[in-house]
Backbone as ProteinMPNN parsed JSONL, in Angstrom:
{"seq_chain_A": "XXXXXXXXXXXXXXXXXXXXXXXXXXXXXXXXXXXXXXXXXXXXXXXXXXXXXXXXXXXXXXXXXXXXXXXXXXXXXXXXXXXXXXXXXXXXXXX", "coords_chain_A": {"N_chain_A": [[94.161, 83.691, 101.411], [92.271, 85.107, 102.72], [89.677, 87.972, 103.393], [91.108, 89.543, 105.228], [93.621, 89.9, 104.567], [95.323, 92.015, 102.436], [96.613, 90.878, 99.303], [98.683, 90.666, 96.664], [100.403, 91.369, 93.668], [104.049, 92.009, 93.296], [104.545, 92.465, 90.363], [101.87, 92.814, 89.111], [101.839, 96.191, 88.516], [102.933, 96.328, 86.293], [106.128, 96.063, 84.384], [108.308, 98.107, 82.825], [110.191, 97.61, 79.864], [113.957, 97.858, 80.582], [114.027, 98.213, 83.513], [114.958, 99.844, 86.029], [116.97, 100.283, 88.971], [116.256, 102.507, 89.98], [113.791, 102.846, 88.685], [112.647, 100.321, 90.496], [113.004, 101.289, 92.78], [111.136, 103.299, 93.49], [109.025, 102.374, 92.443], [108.348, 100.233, 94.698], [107.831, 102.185, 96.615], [105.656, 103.429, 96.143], [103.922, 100.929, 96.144], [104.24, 100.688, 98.59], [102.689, 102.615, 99.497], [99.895, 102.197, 98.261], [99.564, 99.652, 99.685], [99.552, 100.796, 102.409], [97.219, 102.253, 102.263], [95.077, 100.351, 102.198], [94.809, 99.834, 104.61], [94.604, 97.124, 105.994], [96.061, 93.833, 106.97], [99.243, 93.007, 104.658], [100.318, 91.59, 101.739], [102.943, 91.167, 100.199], [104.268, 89.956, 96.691], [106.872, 89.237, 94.945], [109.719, 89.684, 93.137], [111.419, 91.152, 95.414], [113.608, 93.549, 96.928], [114.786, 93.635, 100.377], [116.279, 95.582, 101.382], [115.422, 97.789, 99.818], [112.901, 98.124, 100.485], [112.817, 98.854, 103.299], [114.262, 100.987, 102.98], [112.36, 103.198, 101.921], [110.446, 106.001, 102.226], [108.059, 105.594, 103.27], [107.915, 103.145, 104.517], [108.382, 103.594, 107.418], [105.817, 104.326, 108.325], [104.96, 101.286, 108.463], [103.594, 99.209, 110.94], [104.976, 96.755, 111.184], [107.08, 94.22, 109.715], [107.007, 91.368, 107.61], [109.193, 89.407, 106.091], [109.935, 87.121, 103.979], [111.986, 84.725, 102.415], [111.96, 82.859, 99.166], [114.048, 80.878, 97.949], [115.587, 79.954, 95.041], [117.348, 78.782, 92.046], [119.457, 81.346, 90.241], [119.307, 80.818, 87.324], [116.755, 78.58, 86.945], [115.322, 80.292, 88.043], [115.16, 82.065, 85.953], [114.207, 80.74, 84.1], [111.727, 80.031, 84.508], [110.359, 82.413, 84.494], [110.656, 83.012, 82.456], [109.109, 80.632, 80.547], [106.848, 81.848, 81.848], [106.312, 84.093, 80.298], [107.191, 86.263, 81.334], [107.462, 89.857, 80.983], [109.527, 90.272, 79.578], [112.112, 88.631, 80.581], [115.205, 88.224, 81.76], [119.287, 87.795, 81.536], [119.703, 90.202, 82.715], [117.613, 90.488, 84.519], [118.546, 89.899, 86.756], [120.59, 91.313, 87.91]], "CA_chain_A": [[94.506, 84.216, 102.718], [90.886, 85.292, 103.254], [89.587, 89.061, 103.115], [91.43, 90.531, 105.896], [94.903, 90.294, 104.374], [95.588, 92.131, 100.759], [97.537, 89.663, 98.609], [99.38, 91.586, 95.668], [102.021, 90.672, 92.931], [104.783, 93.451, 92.5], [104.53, 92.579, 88.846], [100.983, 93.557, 88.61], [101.837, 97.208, 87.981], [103.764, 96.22, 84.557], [107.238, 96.503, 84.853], [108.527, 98.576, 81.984], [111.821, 97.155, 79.394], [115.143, 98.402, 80.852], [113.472, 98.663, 84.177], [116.58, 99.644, 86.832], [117.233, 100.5, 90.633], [115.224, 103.625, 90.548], [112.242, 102.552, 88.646], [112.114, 99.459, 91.144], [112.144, 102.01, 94.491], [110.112, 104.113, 92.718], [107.626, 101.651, 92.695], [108.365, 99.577, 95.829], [107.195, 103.392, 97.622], [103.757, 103.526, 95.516], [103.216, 99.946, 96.756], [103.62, 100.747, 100.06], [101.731, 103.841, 100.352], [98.851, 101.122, 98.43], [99.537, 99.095, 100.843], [99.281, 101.651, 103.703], [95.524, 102.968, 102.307], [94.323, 99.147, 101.916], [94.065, 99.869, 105.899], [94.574, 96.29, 106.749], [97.525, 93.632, 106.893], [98.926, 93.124, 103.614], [101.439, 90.362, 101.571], [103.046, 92.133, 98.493], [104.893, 88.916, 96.55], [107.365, 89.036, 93.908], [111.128, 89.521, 93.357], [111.361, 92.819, 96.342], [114.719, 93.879, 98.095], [114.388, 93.967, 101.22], [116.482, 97.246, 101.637], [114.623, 99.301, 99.324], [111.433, 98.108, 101.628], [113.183, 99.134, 104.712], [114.777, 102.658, 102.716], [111.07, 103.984, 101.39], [109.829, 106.533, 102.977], [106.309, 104.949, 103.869], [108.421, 102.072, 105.502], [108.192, 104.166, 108.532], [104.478, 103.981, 108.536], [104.409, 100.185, 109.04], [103.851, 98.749, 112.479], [105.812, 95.184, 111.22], [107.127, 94.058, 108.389], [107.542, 89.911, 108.017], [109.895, 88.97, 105.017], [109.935, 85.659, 103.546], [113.306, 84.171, 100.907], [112.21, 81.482, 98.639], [115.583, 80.751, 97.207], [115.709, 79.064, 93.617], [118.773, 79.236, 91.696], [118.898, 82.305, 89.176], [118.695, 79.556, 86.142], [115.765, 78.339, 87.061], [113.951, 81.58, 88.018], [114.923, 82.684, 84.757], [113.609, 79.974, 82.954], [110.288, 79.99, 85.18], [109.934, 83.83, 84.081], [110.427, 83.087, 80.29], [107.689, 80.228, 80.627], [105.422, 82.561, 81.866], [106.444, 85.021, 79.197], [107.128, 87.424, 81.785], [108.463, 91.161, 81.055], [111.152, 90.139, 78.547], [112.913, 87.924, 81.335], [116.671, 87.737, 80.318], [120.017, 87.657, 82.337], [119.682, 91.654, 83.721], [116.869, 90.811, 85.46], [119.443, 89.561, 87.812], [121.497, 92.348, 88.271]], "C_chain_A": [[93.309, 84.859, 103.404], [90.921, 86.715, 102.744], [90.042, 89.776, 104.23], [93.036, 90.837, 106.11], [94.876, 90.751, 102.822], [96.803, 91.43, 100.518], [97.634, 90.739, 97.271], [100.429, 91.108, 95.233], [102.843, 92.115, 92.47], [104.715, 93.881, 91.313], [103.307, 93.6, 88.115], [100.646, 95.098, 87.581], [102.231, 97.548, 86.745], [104.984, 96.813, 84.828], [107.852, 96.47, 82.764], [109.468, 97.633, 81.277], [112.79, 98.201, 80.137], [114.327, 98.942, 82.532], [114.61, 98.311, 85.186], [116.128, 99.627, 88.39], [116.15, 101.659, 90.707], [114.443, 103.434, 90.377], [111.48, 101.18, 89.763], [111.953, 100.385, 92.322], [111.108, 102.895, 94.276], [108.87, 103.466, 92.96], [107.361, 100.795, 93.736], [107.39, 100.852, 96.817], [106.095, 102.97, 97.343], [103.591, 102.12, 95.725], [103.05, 100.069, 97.978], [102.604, 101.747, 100.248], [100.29, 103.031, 99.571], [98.273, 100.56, 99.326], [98.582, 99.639, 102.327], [97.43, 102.331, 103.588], [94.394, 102.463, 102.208], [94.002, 99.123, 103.482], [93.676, 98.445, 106.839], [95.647, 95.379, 106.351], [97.871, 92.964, 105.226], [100.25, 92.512, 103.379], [101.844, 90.944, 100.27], [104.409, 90.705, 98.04], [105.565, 89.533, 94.971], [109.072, 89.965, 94.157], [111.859, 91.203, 93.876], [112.786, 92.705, 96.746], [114.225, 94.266, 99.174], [115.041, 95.691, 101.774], [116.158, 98.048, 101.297], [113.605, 99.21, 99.67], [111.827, 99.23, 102.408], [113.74, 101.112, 104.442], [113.199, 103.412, 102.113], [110.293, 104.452, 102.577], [108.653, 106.823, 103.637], [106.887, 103.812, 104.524], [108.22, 102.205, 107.314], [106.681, 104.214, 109.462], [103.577, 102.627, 109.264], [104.416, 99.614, 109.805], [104.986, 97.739, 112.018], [105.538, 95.203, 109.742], [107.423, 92.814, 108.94], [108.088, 89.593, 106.504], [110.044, 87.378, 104.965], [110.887, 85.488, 102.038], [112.812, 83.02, 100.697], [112.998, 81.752, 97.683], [115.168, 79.602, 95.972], [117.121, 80.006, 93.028], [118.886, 80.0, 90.643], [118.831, 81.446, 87.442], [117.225, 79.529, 86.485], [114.523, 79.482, 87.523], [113.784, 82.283, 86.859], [113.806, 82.214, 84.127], [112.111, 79.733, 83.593], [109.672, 81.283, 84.21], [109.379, 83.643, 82.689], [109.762, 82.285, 80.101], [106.408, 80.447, 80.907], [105.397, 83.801, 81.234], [106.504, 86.644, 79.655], [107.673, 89.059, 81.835], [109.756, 91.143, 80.241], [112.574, 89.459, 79.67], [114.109, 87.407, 80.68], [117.674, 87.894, 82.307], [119.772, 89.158, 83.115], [118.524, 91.706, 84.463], [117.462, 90.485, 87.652], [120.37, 90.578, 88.712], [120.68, 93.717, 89.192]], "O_chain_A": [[93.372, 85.123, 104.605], [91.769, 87.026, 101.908], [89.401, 90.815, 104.391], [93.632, 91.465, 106.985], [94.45, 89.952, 101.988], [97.784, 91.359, 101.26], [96.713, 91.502, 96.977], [101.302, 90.548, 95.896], [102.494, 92.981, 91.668], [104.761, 95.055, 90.947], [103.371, 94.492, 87.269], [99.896, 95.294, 86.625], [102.043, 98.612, 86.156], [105.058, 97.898, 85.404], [107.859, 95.597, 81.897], [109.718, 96.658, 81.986], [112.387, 99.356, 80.275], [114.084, 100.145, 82.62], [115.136, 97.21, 85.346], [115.139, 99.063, 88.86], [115.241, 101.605, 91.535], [113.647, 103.545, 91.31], [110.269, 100.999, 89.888], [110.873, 100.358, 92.911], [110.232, 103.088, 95.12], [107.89, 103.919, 93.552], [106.179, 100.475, 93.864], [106.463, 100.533, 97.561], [105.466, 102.212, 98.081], [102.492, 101.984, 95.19], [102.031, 99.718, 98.572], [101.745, 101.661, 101.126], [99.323, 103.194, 100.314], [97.132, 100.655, 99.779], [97.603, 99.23, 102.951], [96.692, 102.715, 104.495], [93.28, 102.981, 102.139], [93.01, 98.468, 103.803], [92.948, 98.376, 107.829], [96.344, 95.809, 105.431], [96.938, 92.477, 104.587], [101.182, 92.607, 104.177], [101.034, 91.153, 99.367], [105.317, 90.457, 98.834], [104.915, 90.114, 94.101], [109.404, 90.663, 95.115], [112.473, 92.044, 93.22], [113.152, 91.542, 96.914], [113.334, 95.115, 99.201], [114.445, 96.611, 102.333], [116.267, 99.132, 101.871], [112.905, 100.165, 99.334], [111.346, 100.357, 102.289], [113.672, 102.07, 105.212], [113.413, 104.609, 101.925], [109.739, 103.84, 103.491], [108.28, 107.796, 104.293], [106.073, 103.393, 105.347], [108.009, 101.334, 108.159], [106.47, 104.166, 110.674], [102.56, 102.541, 109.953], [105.502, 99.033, 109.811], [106.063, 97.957, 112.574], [104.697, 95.655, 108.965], [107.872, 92.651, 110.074], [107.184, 89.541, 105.67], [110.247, 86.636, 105.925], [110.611, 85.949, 100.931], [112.932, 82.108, 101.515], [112.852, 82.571, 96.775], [114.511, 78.576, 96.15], [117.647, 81.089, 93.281], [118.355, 79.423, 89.694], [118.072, 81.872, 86.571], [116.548, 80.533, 86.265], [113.301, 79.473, 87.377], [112.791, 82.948, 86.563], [112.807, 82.807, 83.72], [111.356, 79.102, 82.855], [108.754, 81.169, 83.397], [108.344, 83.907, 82.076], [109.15, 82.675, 79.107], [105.356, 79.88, 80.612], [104.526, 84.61, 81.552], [106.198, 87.684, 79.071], [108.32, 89.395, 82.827], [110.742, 91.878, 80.311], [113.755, 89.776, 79.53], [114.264, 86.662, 79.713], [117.262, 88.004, 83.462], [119.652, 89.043, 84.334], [118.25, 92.742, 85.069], [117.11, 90.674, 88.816], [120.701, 90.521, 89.897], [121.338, 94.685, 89.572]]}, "name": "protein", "num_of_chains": 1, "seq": "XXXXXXXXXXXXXXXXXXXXXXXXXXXXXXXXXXXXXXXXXXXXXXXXXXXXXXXXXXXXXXXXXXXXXXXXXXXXXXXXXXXXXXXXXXXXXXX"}
C-alpha cells in the first residue's frame, strides 16, 4: 500500500488462550490509539467488530473510518486458522 498508509494485522499483538469480549476491546482501543500516533492513514486487518471500533474511546479521534467484510463461511475460516497454526483456532473463536 506504499509508505503513507500503516498496514497492521490485529493478530500481531498475540492474542492470549481464552481470549474474550473484553480482552478483544481492550485491545481494539490500544490499536487505535497506535493507530492514532502512526499520524497517517492506516488499515488494521484481521477478524475486528465493527462496534467495538465505533464504541472505543479513541474512535472519536478518527476523521473516517472505511470498513471492509470479506465473508468466508466459519468452516473454512476455521480451517484456514488451524493451517496457519494460528492461536489455538477452535470453534470459540466464533463466538
Amino acid at each position: 500500500m506504499g509508505d503513507d498508509i500503516a498496514v497492521c494485522d490485529f493478530d500481531d499483538i498475540g492474542v492470549p488462550d481464552g481470549a474474550d469480549k473484553k480482552w478483544r476491546g481492550e485491545s481494539t482501543e490500544k490499536w487505535l490509539q497506535k493507530l492514532l500516533s502512526e499520524d497517517k492513514d492506516a488499515c488494521l486487518l484481521g477478524q475486528i467488530v465493527l462496534g467495538e471500533i465505533l464504541s472505543c474511546p479513541s474512535a472519536k479521534q478518527i476523521d473516517k473510518i472505511n470498513f471492509c467484510l470479506l465473508d468466508v463461511s466459519d468452516f473454512e475460516r476455521i480451517g484456514r486458522l488451524k493451517k496457519r497454526n494460528t492461536y489455538g483456532a477452535d470453534q470459540n473463536m466464533l463466538n
